[in-house]
PDB file of C-alpha atoms in Angstrom:
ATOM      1  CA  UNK A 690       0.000   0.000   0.000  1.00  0.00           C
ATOM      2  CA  UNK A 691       1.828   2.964  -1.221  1.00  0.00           C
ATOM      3  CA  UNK A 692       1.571   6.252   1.415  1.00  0.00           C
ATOM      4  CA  UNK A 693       1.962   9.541   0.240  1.00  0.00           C
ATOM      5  CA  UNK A 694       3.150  12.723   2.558  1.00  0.00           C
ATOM      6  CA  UNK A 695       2.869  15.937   2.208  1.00  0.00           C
ATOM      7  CA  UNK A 696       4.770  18.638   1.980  1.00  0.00           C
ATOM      8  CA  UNK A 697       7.700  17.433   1.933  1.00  0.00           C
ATOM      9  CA  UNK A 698       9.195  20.298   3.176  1.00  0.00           C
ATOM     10  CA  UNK A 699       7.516  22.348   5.874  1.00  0.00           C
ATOM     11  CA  UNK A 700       8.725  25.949   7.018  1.00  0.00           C
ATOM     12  CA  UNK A 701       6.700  27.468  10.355  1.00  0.00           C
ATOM     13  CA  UNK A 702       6.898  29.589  13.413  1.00  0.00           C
ATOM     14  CA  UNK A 703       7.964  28.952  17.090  1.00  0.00           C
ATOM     15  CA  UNK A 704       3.864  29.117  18.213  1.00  0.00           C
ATOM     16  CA  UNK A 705       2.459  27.868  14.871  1.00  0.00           C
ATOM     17  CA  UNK A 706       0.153  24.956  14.490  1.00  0.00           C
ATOM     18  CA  UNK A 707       1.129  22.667  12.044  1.00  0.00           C
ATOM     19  CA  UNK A 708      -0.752  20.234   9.640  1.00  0.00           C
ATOM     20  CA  UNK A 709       1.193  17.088   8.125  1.00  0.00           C
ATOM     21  CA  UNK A 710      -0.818  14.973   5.372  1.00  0.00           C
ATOM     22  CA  UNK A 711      -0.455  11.423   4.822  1.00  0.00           C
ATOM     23  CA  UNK A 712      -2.765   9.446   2.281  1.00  0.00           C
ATOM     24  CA  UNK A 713      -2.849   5.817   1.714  1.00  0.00           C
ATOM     25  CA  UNK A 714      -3.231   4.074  -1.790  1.00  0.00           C
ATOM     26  CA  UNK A 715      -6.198   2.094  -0.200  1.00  0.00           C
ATOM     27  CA  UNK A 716      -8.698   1.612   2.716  1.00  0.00           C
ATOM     28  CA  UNK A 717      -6.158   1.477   5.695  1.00  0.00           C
ATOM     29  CA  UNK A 718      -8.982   1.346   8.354  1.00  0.00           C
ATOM     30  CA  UNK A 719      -7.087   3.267  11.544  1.00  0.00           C
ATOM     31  CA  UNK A 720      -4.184   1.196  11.090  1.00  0.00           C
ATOM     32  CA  UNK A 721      -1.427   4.340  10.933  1.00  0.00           C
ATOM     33  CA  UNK A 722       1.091   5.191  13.194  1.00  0.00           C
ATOM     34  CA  UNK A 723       3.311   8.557  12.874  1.00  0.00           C
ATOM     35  CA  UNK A 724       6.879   8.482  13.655  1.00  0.00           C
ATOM     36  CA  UNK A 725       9.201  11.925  14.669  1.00  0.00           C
ATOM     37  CA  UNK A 726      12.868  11.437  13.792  1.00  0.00           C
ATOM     38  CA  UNK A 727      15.806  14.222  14.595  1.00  0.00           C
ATOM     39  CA  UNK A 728      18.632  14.204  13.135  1.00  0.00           C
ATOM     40  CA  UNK A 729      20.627  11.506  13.754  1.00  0.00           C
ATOM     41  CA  UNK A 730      18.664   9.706  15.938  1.00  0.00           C
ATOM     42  CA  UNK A 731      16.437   6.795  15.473  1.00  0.00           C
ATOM     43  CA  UNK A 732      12.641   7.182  15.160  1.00  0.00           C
ATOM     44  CA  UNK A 733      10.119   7.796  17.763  1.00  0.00           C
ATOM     45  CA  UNK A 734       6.455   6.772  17.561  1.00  0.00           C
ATOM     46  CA  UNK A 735       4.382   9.494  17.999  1.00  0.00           C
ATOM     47  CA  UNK A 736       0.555   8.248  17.221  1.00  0.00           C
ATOM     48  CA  UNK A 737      -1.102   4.712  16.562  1.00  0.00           C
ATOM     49  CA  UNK A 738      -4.342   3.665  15.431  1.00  0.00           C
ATOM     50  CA  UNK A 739      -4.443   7.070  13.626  1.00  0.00           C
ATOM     51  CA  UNK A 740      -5.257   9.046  16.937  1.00  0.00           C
ATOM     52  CA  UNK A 741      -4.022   7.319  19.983  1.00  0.00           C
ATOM     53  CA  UNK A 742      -1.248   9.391  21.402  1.00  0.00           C
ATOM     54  CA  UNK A 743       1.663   7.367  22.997  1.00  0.00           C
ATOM     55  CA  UNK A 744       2.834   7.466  25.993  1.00  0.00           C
ATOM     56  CA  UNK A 745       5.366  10.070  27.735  1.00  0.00           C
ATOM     57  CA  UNK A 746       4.601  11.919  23.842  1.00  0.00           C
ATOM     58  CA  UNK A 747       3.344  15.488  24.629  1.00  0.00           C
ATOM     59  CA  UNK A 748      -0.337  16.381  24.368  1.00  0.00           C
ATOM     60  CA  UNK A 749       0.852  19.176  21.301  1.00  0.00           C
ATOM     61  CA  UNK A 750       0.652  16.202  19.116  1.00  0.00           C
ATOM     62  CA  UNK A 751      -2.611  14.898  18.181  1.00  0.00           C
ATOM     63  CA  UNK A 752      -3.475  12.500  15.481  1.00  0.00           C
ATOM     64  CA  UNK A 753      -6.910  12.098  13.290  1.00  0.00           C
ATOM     65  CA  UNK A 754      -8.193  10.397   9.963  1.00  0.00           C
ATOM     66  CA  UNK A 755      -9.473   7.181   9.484  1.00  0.00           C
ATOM     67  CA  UNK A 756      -9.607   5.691   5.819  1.00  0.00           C
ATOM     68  CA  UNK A 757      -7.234   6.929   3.387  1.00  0.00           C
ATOM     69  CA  UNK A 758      -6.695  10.610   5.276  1.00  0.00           C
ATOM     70  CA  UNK A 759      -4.527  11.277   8.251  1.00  0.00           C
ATOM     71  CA  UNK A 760      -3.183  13.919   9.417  1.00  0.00           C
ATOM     72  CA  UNK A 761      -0.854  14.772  12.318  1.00  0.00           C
ATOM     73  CA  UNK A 762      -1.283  18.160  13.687  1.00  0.00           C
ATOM     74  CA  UNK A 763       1.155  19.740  16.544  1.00  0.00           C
ATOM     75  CA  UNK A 764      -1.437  22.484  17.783  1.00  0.00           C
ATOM     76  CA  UNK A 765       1.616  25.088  18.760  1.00  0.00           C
ATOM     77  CA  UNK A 766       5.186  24.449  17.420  1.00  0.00           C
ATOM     78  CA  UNK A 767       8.370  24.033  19.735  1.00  0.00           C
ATOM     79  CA  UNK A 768      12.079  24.608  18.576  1.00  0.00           C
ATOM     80  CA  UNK A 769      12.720  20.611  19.637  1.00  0.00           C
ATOM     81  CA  UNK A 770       9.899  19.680  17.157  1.00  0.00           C
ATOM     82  CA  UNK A 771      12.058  20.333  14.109  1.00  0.00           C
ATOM     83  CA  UNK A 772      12.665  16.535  12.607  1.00  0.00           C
ATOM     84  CA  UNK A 773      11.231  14.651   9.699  1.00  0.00           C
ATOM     85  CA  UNK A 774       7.913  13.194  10.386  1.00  0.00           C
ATOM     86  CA  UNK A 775       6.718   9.633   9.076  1.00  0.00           C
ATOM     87  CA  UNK A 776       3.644   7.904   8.685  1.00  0.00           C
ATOM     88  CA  UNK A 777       3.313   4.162   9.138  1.00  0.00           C
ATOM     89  CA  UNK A 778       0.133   2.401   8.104  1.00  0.00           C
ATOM     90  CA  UNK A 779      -0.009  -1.715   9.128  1.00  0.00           C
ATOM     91  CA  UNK A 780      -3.158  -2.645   7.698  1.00  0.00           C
ATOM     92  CA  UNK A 781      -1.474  -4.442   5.089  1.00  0.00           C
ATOM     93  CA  UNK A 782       2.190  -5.520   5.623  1.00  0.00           C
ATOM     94  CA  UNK A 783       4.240  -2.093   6.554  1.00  0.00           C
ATOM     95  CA  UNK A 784       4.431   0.961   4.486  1.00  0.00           C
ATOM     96  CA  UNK A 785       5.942   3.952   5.466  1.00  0.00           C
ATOM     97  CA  UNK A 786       5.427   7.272   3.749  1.00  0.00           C
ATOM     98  CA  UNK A 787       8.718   9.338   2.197  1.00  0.00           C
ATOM     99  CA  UNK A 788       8.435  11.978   5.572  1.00  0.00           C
ATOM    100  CA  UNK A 789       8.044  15.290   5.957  1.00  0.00           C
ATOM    101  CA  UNK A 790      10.727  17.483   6.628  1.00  0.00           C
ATOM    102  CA  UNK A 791       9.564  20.290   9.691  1.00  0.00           C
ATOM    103  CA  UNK A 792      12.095  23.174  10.055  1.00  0.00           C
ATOM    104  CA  UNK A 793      11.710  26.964  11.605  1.00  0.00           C
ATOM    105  CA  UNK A 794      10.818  30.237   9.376  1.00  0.00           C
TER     106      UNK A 794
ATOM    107  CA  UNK B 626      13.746  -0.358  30.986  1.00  0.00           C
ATOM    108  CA  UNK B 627      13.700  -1.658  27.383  1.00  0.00           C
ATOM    109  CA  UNK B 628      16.804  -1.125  25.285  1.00  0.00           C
ATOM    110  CA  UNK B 629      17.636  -2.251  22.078  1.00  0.00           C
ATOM    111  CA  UNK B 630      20.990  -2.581  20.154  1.00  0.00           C
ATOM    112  CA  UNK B 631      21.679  -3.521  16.525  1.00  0.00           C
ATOM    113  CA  UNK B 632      25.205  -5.412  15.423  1.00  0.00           C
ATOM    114  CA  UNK B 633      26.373  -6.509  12.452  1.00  0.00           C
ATOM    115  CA  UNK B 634      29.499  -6.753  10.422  1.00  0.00           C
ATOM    116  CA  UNK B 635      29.896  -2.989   9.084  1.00  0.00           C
ATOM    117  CA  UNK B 636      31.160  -3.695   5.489  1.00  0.00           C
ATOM    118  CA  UNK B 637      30.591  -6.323   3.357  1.00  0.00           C
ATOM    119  CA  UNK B 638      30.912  -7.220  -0.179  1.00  0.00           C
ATOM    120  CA  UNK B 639      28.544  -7.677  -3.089  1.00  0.00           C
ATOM    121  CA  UNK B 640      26.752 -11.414  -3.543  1.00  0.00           C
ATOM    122  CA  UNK B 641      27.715 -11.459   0.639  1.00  0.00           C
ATOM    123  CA  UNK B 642      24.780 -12.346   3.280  1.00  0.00           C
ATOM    124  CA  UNK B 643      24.728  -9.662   5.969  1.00  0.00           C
ATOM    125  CA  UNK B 644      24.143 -10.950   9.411  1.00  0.00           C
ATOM    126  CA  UNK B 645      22.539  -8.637  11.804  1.00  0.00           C
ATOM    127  CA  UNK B 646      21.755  -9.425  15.685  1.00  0.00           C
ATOM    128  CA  UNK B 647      19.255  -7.430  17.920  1.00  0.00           C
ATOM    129  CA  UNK B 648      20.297  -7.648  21.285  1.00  0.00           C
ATOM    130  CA  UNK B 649      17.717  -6.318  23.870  1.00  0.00           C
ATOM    131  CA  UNK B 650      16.534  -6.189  27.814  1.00  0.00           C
ATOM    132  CA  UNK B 651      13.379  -4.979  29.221  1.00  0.00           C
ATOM    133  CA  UNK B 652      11.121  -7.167  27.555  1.00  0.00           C
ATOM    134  CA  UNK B 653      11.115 -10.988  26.614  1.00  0.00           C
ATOM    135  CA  UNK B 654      10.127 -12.400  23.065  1.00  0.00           C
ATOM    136  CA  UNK B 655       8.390 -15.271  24.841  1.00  0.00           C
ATOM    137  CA  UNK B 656       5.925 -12.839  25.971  1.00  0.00           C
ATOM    138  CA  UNK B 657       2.558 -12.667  24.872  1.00  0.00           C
ATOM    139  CA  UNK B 658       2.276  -9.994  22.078  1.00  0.00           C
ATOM    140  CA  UNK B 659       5.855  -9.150  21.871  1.00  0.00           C
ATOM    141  CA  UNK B 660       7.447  -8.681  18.775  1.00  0.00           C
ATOM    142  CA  UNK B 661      10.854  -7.439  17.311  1.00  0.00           C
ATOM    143  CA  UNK B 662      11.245  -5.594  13.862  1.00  0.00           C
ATOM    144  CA  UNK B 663      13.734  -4.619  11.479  1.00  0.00           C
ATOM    145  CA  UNK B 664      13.849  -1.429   9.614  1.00  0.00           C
ATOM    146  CA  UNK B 665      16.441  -0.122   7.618  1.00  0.00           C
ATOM    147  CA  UNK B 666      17.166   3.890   6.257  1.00  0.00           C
ATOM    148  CA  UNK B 667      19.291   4.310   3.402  1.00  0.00           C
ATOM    149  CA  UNK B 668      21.572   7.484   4.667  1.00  0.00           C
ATOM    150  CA  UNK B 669      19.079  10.506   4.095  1.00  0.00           C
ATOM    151  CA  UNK B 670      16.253   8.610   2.756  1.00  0.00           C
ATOM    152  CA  UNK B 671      13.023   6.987   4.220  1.00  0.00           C
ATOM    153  CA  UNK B 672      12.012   4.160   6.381  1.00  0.00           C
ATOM    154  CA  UNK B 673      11.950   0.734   4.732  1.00  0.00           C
ATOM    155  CA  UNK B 674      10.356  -2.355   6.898  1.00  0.00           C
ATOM    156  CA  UNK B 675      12.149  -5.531   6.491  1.00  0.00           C
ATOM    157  CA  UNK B 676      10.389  -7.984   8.203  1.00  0.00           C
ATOM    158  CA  UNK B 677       8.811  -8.875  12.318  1.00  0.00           C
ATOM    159  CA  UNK B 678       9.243 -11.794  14.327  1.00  0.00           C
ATOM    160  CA  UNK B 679       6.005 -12.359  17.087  1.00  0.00           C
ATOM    161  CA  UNK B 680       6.575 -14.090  20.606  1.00  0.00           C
ATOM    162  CA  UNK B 681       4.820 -17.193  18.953  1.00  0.00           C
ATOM    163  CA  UNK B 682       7.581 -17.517  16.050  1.00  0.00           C
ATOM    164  CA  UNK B 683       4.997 -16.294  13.388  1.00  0.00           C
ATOM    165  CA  UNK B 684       7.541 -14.251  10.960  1.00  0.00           C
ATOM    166  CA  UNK B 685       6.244 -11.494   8.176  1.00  0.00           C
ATOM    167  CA  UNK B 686       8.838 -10.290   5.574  1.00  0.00           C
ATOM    168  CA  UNK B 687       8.408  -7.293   3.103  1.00  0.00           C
ATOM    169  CA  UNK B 688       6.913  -8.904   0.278  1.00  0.00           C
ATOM    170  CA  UNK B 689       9.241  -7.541  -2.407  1.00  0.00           C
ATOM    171  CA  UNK B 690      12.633  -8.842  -0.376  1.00  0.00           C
ATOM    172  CA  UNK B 691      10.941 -12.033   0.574  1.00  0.00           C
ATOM    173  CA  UNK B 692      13.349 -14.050  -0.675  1.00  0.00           C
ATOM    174  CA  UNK B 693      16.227 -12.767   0.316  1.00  0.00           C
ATOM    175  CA  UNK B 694      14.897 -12.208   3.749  1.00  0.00           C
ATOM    176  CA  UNK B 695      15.325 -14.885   7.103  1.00  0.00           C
ATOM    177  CA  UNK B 696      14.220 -13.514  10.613  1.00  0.00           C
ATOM    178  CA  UNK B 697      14.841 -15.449  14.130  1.00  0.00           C
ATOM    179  CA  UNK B 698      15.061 -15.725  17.780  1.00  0.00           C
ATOM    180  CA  UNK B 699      16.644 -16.472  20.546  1.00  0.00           C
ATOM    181  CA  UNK B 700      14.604 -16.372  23.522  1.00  0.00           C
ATOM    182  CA  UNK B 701      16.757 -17.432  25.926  1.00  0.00           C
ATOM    183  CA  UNK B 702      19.204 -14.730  24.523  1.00  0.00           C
ATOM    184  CA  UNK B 703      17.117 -11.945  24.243  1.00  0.00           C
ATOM    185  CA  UNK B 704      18.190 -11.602  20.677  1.00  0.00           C
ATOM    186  CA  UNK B 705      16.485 -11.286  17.237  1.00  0.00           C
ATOM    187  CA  UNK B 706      18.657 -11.815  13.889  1.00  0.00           C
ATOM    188  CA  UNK B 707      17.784 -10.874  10.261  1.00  0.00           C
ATOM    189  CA  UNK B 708      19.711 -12.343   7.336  1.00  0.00           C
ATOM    190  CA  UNK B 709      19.677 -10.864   4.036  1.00  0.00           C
ATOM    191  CA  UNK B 710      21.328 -12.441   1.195  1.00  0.00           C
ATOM    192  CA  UNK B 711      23.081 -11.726  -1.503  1.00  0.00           C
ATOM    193  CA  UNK B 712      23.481  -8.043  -1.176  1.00  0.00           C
ATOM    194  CA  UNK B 713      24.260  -5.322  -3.426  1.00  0.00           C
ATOM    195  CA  UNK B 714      25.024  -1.730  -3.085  1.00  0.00           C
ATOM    196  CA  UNK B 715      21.265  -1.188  -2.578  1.00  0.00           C
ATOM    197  CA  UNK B 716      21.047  -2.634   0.674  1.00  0.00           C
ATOM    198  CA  UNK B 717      23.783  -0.245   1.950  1.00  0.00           C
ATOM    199  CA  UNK B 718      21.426   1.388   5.053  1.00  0.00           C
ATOM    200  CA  UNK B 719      21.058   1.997   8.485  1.00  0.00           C
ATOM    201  CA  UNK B 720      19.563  -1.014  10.123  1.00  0.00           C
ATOM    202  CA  UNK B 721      17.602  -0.219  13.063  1.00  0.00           C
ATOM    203  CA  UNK B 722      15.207  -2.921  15.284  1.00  0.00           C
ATOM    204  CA  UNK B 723      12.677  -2.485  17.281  1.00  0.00           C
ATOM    205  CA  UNK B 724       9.836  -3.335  19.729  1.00  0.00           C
ATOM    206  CA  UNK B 725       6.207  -4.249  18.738  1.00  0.00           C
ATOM    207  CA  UNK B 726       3.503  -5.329  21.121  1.00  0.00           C
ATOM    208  CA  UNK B 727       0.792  -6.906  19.683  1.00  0.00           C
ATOM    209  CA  UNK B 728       0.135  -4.252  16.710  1.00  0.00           C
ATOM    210  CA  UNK B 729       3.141  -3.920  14.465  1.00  0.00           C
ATOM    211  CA  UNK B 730       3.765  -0.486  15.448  1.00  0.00           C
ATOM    212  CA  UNK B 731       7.376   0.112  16.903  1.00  0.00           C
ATOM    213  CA  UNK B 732       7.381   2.163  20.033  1.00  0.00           C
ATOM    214  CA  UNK B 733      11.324   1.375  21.301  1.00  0.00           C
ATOM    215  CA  UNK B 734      14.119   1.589  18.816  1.00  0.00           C
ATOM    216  CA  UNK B 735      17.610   0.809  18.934  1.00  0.00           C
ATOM    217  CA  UNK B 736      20.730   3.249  18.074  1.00  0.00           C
ATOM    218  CA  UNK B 737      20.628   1.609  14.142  1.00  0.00           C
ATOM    219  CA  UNK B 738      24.030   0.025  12.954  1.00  0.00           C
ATOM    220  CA  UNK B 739      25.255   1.292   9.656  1.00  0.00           C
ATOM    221  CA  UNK B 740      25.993  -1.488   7.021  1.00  0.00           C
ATOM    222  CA  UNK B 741      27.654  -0.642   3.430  1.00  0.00           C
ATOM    223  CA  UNK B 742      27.840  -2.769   0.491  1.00  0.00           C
ATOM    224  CA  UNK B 743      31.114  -2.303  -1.678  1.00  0.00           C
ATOM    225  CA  UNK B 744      33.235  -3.843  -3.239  1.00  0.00           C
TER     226      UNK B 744
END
């Protein structure tokens, strides 16, 4: 199931809140995780089941879709949220999406 | 505390198999709904999932390396291992495992171990 992100490249303020896209190929029920990687550092899951936050994640991040549409919003952007963001869906196997790069105006 | 910790042999050569051991505490794969996944990252690219191994030995591989693919455990260890066969510059990646429980999401990661292909 191919999973398509977007923007790729994302440019907002210190306060902002901030919408990421990810869209499956196919029915993926609520099976969609979302991933937040920094630089050089291994992933770290976010969301699963489209909107269940995970623990120890702050409550800035907030998941929601079901389908084909998700979309991971951070209601007011922090300087340590700058990292690439991934969506995972495991309906089907494992897909992730290409990621989408978050950096500061 | 769960920690996990990827090794493998660094560099190896075309038409090689590449060995890779996942070495972790905090959790046991003969747990109910325990799982341990690979994932590799080609440097500045995406996230590619290899394959999962389940506390009751079922095994799923990424359909389009399938064949090339072999995941196991040891239990008594607290390892997993993924084999990949006859590699080409393609598979040169970060190789990271880590934790599922129950659903295939993967909420703790290892450090990732950096493998390259050359000849």
């Amino acid at each position: 199931i191919q999973m398509t992100q977007s923007p790729s490249l994302l440019s907002a303020s210190v306060g902002d809140r901030v919408t990421l896209s990810c869209k499956a190929g196919q029915n993926i029920n609520n099976y969609l995780a979302w991933y937040q990687q920094k630089l050089g550092e291994a992933p770290k899951l976010l969301i699963y089941n489209a909107n269940s936050l995970q623990t120890g994640i702050p409550s800035r991040f907030s998941g929601s879709g079901s389908g084909t549409d998700f979309t991971l919003t951070i209601s007011s952007l922090q300087p340590e949220d700058v990292a690439t963001y991934f969506c995972q869906q495991y309906n089907s196997w494992n897909t992730f999406g290409a990621g989408t790069k978050l950096e500061l105006k | 505390q769960v920690t996990l910790k990827e090794s493998g042999p660094g560099i190896l050569q075309p038409s090689q198999t590449l060995s890779l051991t996942c070495t972790f505490s905090g959790f046991s794969l003969s747990t109910y709904g325990m799982g341990v996944g690979w994932i590799r990252q080609p440097s500045g690219k995406g996230l590619e999932w290899l394959a999962n191994i389940w506390w009751d030995d079922d095994k799923y591989y990424n359909p389009s390396l399938k064949n090339r693919l072999t995941i196991s455990k040891d239990t008594s260890n607290n390892q997993a291992f993924l084999k990949i066969t006859n590699v080409d510059t393609a598979d040169t990646a970060t190789y990271y495992c880590a934790r599922s429980i129950v659903l295939p999401t993967l909420d703790y990661w290892g450090q990732g171990v950096m493998v390259t292909v050359s000849s």
